[in-house]
Short mmCIF file of C-alpha atoms and ligand atoms in Angstrom, two decimals:
data_model
loop_
_atom_site.label_atom_id
_atom_site.label_comp_id
_atom_site.label_asym_id
_atom_site.label_seq_id
_atom_site.Cartn_x
_atom_site.Cartn_y
_atom_site.Cartn_z
CA UNK A 1 13.81 -0.84 -3.43
CA UNK A 2 11.87 2.34 -3.53
CA UNK A 3 8.43 2.32 -5.26
CA UNK A 4 8.15 3.69 -8.77
CA UNK A 5 5.14 5.79 -7.79
CA UNK A 6 3.74 7.99 -5.03
CA UNK A 7 0.69 7.34 -3.13
CA UNK A 8 -1.36 10.27 -2.24
CA UNK A 9 -4.26 9.32 0.24
CA UNK A 10 -7.22 11.44 -0.22
CA UNK A 11 -8.51 12.63 3.26
CA UNK A 12 -11.97 13.17 1.73
CA UNK A 13 -12.71 9.67 2.85
CA UNK A 14 -11.28 10.17 6.33
CA UNK A 15 -13.18 10.91 9.60
CA UNK A 16 -13.50 14.82 9.45
CA UNK A 17 -13.87 14.86 13.17
CA UNK A 18 -10.26 13.58 13.53
CA UNK A 19 -7.99 14.57 10.60
CA UNK A 20 -4.95 14.32 12.86
CA UNK A 21 -5.63 10.47 13.03
CA UNK A 22 -5.67 10.59 9.13
CA UNK A 23 -2.33 12.22 9.06
CA UNK A 24 -1.01 9.50 11.50
CA UNK A 25 -2.30 6.88 9.20
CA UNK A 26 -0.52 8.27 6.21
CA UNK A 27 2.65 8.64 8.31
CA UNK A 28 2.73 5.17 9.66
CA UNK A 29 1.75 3.64 6.26
CA UNK A 30 4.64 5.55 4.48
CA UNK A 31 2.42 7.55 2.09
CA UNK A 32 4.35 10.32 0.14
CA UNK A 33 1.54 12.95 -0.27
CA UNK A 34 -1.70 14.16 1.50
CA UNK A 35 -4.32 14.81 -1.00
CA UNK A 36 -6.87 17.49 0.00
CA UNK A 37 -10.04 17.86 -2.04
CA UNK A 38 -11.43 21.28 -2.11
CA UNK A 39 -15.03 21.61 -3.40
CA UNK A 40 -16.96 24.84 -3.61
CA UNK A 41 -20.65 23.64 -4.25
CA UNK A 42 -20.31 25.40 -7.58
CA UNK A 43 -17.73 23.70 -9.75
CA UNK A 44 -19.05 20.29 -8.20
CA UNK A 45 -22.01 19.70 -5.98
CA UNK A 46 -20.25 18.93 -2.77
CA UNK A 47 -18.77 21.27 -0.18
CA UNK A 48 -15.53 20.45 1.71
CA UNK A 49 -12.33 21.87 2.91
CA UNK A 50 -10.92 25.47 2.87
CA UNK A 51 -7.63 27.05 3.69
CA UNK A 52 -8.23 27.22 7.57
CA UNK A 53 -8.23 23.45 7.61
CA UNK A 54 -4.97 23.15 5.54
CA UNK A 55 -3.47 25.82 7.89
CA UNK A 56 -4.49 23.40 10.86
CA UNK A 57 -3.01 20.32 9.20
CA UNK A 58 0.36 22.03 8.06
CA UNK A 59 2.07 21.90 11.49
CA UNK A 60 1.01 18.27 12.00
CA UNK A 61 2.75 16.76 9.06
CA UNK A 62 5.86 17.14 7.04
CA UNK A 63 4.35 15.34 3.97
CA UNK A 64 3.74 17.01 0.88
CA UNK A 65 0.17 18.63 0.88
CA UNK A 66 -1.44 18.34 -2.39
CA UNK A 67 -4.44 20.66 -2.77
CA UNK A 68 -6.91 19.77 -5.49
CA UNK A 69 -9.14 22.65 -6.06
CA UNK A 70 -12.48 21.85 -7.58
CA UNK A 71 -13.66 25.46 -7.56
CA UNK A 72 -14.70 28.16 -9.80
CA UNK A 73 -12.60 31.41 -9.88
CA UNK A 74 -9.55 29.30 -8.91
CA UNK A 75 -7.35 32.53 -8.69
CA UNK A 76 -9.35 33.82 -5.76
CA UNK A 77 -8.10 30.80 -3.51
CA UNK A 78 -4.47 30.42 -4.67
CA UNK A 79 -2.93 32.80 -2.20
CA UNK A 80 -4.97 31.70 0.82
CA UNK A 81 -4.05 28.02 0.11
CA UNK A 82 -0.27 28.94 -0.56
CA UNK A 83 -0.26 30.81 2.67
CA UNK A 84 -1.86 27.99 4.65
CA UNK A 85 1.10 25.81 3.49
CA UNK A 86 -0.05 23.86 0.36
CA UNK A 87 2.97 22.28 -1.44
CA UNK A 88 1.10 21.89 -4.58
CA UNK A 89 -1.89 23.65 -5.84
CA UNK A 90 -3.95 22.02 -8.66
CA UNK A 91 -6.80 23.85 -10.59
CA UNK A 92 -9.14 22.70 -13.14
CA UNK A 93 -8.71 23.55 -16.72
CA UNK A 94 -12.46 23.81 -17.03
CA UNK A 95 -12.66 26.42 -14.16
CA UNK A 96 -10.75 29.20 -16.00
CA UNK A 97 -10.29 31.15 -19.22
CA UNK A 98 -6.97 32.11 -18.29
CA UNK A 99 -4.84 28.91 -17.25
CA UNK A 100 -1.58 30.76 -17.78
CA UNK A 101 -2.54 33.51 -15.39
CA UNK A 102 -3.60 30.99 -12.86
CA UNK A 103 -0.29 29.10 -13.21
CA UNK A 104 1.80 32.29 -12.93
CA UNK A 105 -0.12 33.19 -9.81
CA UNK A 106 0.43 29.82 -8.13
CA UNK A 107 4.12 30.04 -9.00
CA UNK A 108 4.46 33.55 -7.54
CA UNK A 109 2.95 32.16 -4.27
CA UNK A 110 5.79 29.59 -4.17
CA UNK A 111 3.82 26.44 -4.47
CA UNK A 112 4.12 23.69 -7.16
CA UNK A 113 1.57 24.00 -9.98
CA UNK A 114 -0.93 21.27 -11.04
CA UNK A 115 -3.69 21.24 -13.77
CA UNK A 116 -6.65 18.84 -13.64
CA UNK A 117 -8.75 17.62 -16.33
CA UNK A 118 -12.31 16.08 -16.10
CA UNK A 119 -13.00 12.73 -17.86
CA UNK A 120 -14.87 14.40 -20.79
CA UNK A 121 -12.64 17.27 -21.42
CA UNK A 122 -10.53 16.89 -24.65
CA UNK A 123 -6.73 16.31 -23.67
CA UNK A 124 -5.88 18.88 -26.29
CA UNK A 125 -7.26 21.52 -24.08
CA UNK A 126 -4.26 20.96 -21.63
CA UNK A 127 -1.45 20.03 -24.05
CA UNK A 128 -0.48 23.83 -24.69
CA UNK A 129 0.22 24.46 -20.85
CA UNK A 130 1.94 21.25 -20.00
CA UNK A 131 5.37 22.66 -20.25
CA UNK A 132 4.37 25.27 -17.62
CA UNK A 133 3.16 22.81 -14.80
CA UNK A 134 4.59 20.38 -12.32
CA UNK A 135 1.72 17.98 -12.16
CA UNK A 136 -1.09 16.92 -14.41
CA UNK A 137 -4.02 15.42 -12.43
CA UNK A 138 -6.24 13.18 -14.71
CA UNK A 139 -9.47 12.63 -13.15
CA UNK A 140 -10.65 8.95 -13.60
CA UNK A 141 -14.11 9.70 -12.07
CA UNK A 142 -16.40 12.80 -12.33
CA UNK A 143 -15.04 15.03 -9.64
CA UNK A 144 -17.30 15.62 -6.57
CA UNK A 145 -17.44 12.49 -4.51
CA UNK A 146 -15.30 9.71 -3.23
CA UNK A 147 -16.12 5.99 -3.56
CA UNK A 148 -16.97 6.06 -7.38
CA UNK A 149 -15.86 3.39 -9.92
CA UNK A 150 -12.69 3.95 -12.06
CA UNK A 151 -13.98 5.07 -15.66
CA UNK A 152 -13.13 2.97 -18.52
CA UNK A 153 -11.00 5.03 -20.87
CA UNK A 154 -8.86 6.57 -18.09
CA UNK A 155 -6.05 4.36 -18.89
CA UNK A 156 -6.01 5.47 -22.63
CA UNK A 157 -6.03 9.07 -21.46
CA UNK A 158 -2.99 8.43 -19.06
CA UNK A 159 -1.07 6.68 -21.88
CA UNK A 160 -1.88 9.60 -24.29
CA UNK A 161 -0.44 12.13 -21.93
CA UNK A 162 2.61 9.96 -21.03
CA UNK A 163 3.36 9.71 -24.81
CA UNK A 164 2.98 13.54 -25.25
CA UNK A 165 5.22 14.15 -22.35
CA UNK A 166 7.84 11.80 -23.49
CA UNK A 167 7.82 13.21 -27.12
CA UNK A 168 8.16 16.73 -25.72
CA UNK A 169 10.85 15.79 -23.31
CA UNK A 170 8.59 16.78 -20.35
CA UNK A 171 8.91 13.77 -18.27
CA UNK A 172 9.80 15.96 -15.25
CA UNK A 173 5.83 16.51 -15.14
CA UNK A 174 4.32 14.28 -12.96
CA UNK A 175 1.00 12.32 -13.91
CA UNK A 176 -1.29 12.04 -10.94
CA UNK A 177 -4.49 10.04 -11.42
CA UNK A 178 -7.65 10.62 -9.18
CA UNK A 179 -10.84 8.54 -8.51
CA UNK A 180 -11.81 4.84 -8.23
CA UNK A 181 -8.13 3.83 -7.54
CA UNK A 182 -8.04 0.38 -5.57
CA UNK A 183 -5.66 -2.29 -4.88
CA UNK A 184 -6.96 -4.48 -7.60
CA UNK A 185 -6.49 -1.77 -10.42
CA UNK A 186 -3.61 0.25 -9.24
CA UNK A 187 -1.02 -1.61 -11.12
CA UNK A 188 -2.74 -1.00 -14.46
CA UNK A 189 -2.87 2.81 -13.62
CA UNK A 190 0.89 2.74 -13.04
CA UNK A 191 1.58 0.84 -16.12
CA UNK A 192 -0.33 3.22 -18.25
CA UNK A 193 2.06 5.90 -17.15
CA UNK A 194 1.01 7.43 -13.71
CA UNK A 195 3.52 8.60 -11.19
CA UNK A 196 1.13 9.58 -8.37
CA UNK A 197 -2.00 7.57 -7.36
CA UNK A 198 -4.67 9.32 -5.32
CA UNK A 199 -6.74 6.84 -3.25
CA UNK A 200 -9.50 7.71 -0.70
CA UNK A 201 -12.15 5.13 0.12
CA UNK A 202 -9.83 2.20 -0.59
CA UNK A 203 -7.56 3.45 2.25
CA UNK A 204 -9.73 5.21 4.76
CA UNK A 205 -12.88 2.84 4.59
CA UNK A 206 -10.72 -0.30 4.94
CA UNK A 207 -10.38 -2.17 8.15
CA UNK A 208 -6.68 -1.39 8.47
CA UNK A 209 -5.82 1.79 6.58
CA UNK A 210 -2.23 1.73 7.50
CA UNK A 211 -1.78 -1.84 6.14
CA UNK A 212 -3.74 -0.79 3.00
CA UNK A 213 -1.25 2.03 2.30
CA UNK A 214 1.61 -0.58 2.74
CA UNK A 215 -0.25 -3.05 0.41
CA UNK A 216 -0.35 -0.31 -2.32
CA UNK A 217 3.40 0.02 -2.19
CA UNK A 218 3.96 -3.87 -2.33
CA UNK A 219 2.09 -3.99 -5.65
CA UNK A 220 5.04 -2.92 -7.58
CA UNK A 221 7.96 -4.51 -5.45
C1 LIG B 369 -13.19 13.07 -6.20
C2 LIG B 369 -11.93 13.55 -5.58
C3 LIG B 369 -11.06 12.43 -5.18
C4 LIG B 369 -11.67 11.31 -4.17
C5 LIG B 369 -11.14 10.04 -4.58
O1 LIG B 369 -13.66 14.21 -6.82
O2 LIG B 369 -10.95 14.37 -6.31
O3 LIG B 369 -9.70 12.70 -4.74
O4 LIG B 369 -11.32 11.55 -2.83
O5 LIG B 369 -11.80 9.11 -3.85
P1 LIG B 369 -11.73 7.52 -4.21
O6 LIG B 369 -10.36 7.01 -4.15
O7 LIG B 369 -12.74 7.01 -3.10
O8 LIG B 369 -12.47 7.35 -5.55
ZN1 LIG B 370 -8.99 14.83 -5.58
#
């Protein structure tokens, strides 16, 4: 039976000196997506990965590369990430005054479009643009670092988005959830309405990351 969700391991918690090994782990475990956390030291305090790294990863995997841009001025990085081979590019609603412009730009570059929302931002800020995106990425921690705890209240936000998407006949839009997802709470996130689970530290800090990916998929079998 195929699982009713996709797992997107976040390479933020992998060994940056050997990202090819991280890709092999995702491949052997059977993960669907590769989640790449882009941080600019402005939108969030941390500083991580840019387009050249995605360009290097691209020929090493056939999996769907999911770029999560936690950056100010997202429009400046759309084309570089698209050219580097990103399958999906997600921007933060808090980072722009022109979300439709960013969406149109991502589409014109040929990538799928995601919009992300921080835990304290009202969901009503993204409702008007959900019909224009492929993915809505709900943050279940404050963006910036791996290894944080899943915030209480995230499940209610997922359920509210699920309800909205159903009511508007927009269930083609995937709900992705990011931050604090572990084997012990993954099922409640799926039950709340998520289609894609991001998991970083639970996978890459475990003793057997390949087995951990498989364990995620067994949760709903
Ligand atoms: C946080 C990042 C996450 C992070 C998740 O800002 O967007 O993708 O890697 O890591 P865990 O699963 O450890 O919370
Ligand atoms: Zn992320």
